Amino acid sequence: MNITVIGTGYVGLVTGTCFSETGNHVMCVDINEEKVKSLSAGKITIYEPGLEVIFHRNIEKKRLEFTTDLAKAVDFGDIIFLALPTPEGEDGSADLSYIIDVANKLGNLIKKYKIIIDKSTVPVGTAEMVHNAIAKTISEDLFDVVSNPEFLREGVAVEDFMKPDRVVIGTNSERAREVMRTLYEPFVKQGNPIYFMDERSAELTKYAANSFLATKITFMNEIANLCEKVGANVDMVRLGMGSDTRIGKRFLFPGIGYGGSCFPKDVKALAKIADQNEYEFSILDSVIKVNEKQRTVLFDKIRNYYKGDLKGKTIALWGLAFKPNTDDIREAPALYIIEKLLKAGAIVQAFDPEAMENVEKLYGDKIAFANDQYEVLNNANALMILTEWNEFRSPDFNFIKSKLIDKAIFDGRNIFDPATMQQNGFYFESIGRP
């Protein structure tokens, strides 16, 4: 098939690249000329494991191309994916201005039947808004609007796309349904389902899924905080809970809160949808409140250790991205902790395998950056672990101890065992464990 993807951000680039991998011809369009120039030259603009290999392969095979010409891209594609930003508005709702702006333009560009697909995470009713915007200028016989939310986890997005747990497609059009089934059949050869439903249900499914996972994380963080009060070990509680098949083992790891481009924005957006429909979604309100508090709980621990005085203390940070295997720092707990440390007068030096360039754009020379996880320990009083990168899990503890002035480690991701740290002579604090 000839596929157009409008938007070359995280979702758009992964979507376009993965569709080209199964033999489709994909044209991605973006208004950012520099980005399009880089992508066309074979320079990938995001960090995502496994993406670069298939990106280059499909450019070489001429199945994947990039342009700034929207009219050309619309004319090319039989299927047009909208993978545009939906940033959080001031009131917590999703900002649909990018999507509606493109929808208004599509009506003047479509000359034959097209399927317009909302791939972005959008509020309930967006498909109807897109449909109405296009229908202002062309006949409804020339297009269908479909909701096809993405369920990509940063760090494993290629695997998620190529081998999805499920594909959700919202449409009431039989014509669009059959095209979408054909499009996705190569990705579900092992029997994973394609669920067809109405557009509004598909739109709500994405928000419901992300909000439930965020709730699960938040609940576990609350349990971890309670464990510290009563002297229990959250690791043991997690094992006991996770073995129940009704609960499951995943998303039960406590830490310093969720971040990224999806959970914070989607939880707030779903809460806003409920508010607009005069429904009090109390659980989500609590999730938002608890997560905001959890993001800086590790700062409270280090501040207490230094008896409220962090001025002049040099704090080393391992990890800046909101999760491992990505350079994404959107709503990363590390950023909130950095703000607290700087405000308290601490000297901050940091290392992350992928995210330092993005953080440097925000802070400049306010914090120092190191070339590796050991260099960042130079002259440091204490170490804070903020992202659970695999390379941090089995370090040289003797070397760390020789570098840290106060032999203190604050583990916000529970990657080290407390007993082992005690045996190695560290002062050690983590989340929800003795």
mmCIF file of C-alpha atoms in Angstrom, residues 14 31 35 38 67 81 89 104 107 111 139 160-161 172-173 180 198 210 228 259 262-263 292 358 394 420 425 427 431:
data_model
loop_
_atom_site.group_PDB
_atom_site.id
_atom_site.type_symbol
_atom_site.label_atom_id
_atom_site.label_comp_id
_atom_site.label_asym_id
_atom_site.label_seq_id
_atom_site.Cartn_x
_atom_site.Cartn_y
_atom_site.Cartn_z
ATOM 1 C CA VAL A 14 8.100 4.527 14.324
ATOM 2 C CA ILE A 31 6.775 21.090 8.319
ATOM 3 C CA LYS A 35 14.247 17.466 10.400
ATOM 4 C CA SER A 38 18.203 15.022 8.292
ATOM 5 C CA THR A 67 9.000 15.505 2.394
ATOM 6 C CA PHE A 81 -2.018 8.650 9.268
ATOM 7 C CA GLY A 89 -3.272 22.423 27.400
ATOM 8 C CA ASN A 104 -8.904 21.710 7.474
ATOM 9 C CA GLY A 107 -10.400 18.898 2.436
ATOM 10 C CA LYS A 111 -9.147 14.249 -4.940
ATOM 11 C CA SER A 139 -18.030 14.939 -0.353
ATOM 12 C CA ASP A 160 5.410 -3.396 20.120
ATOM 13 C CA PHE A 161 4.588 -2.274 16.588
ATOM 14 C CA ASN A 172 -18.205 2.226 11.250
ATOM 15 C CA SER A 173 -17.179 2.025 7.594
ATOM 16 C CA MET A 180 -7.318 -1.688 7.811
ATOM 17 C CA ASP A 198 -16.755 2.436 17.029
ATOM 18 C CA ASN A 210 -2.632 4.286 30.040
ATOM 19 C CA GLU A 228 8.441 2.498 55.188
ATOM 20 C CA GLY A 259 6.860 10.346 33.567
ATOM 21 C CA CYS A 262 2.029 9.522 27.647
ATOM 22 C CA PHE A 263 1.062 8.731 31.235
ATOM 23 C CA GLU A 292 3.314 14.771 41.818
ATOM 24 C CA ASN A 358 18.243 17.034 25.910
ATOM 25 C CA SER A 394 26.279 -4.265 38.334
ATOM 26 C CA THR A 420 24.389 -5.902 49.825
ATOM 27 C CA GLY A 425 29.719 -0.066 53.718
ATOM 28 C CA TYR A 427 24.607 4.503 53.721
ATOM 29 C CA ILE A 431 11.828 3.213 48.044
#
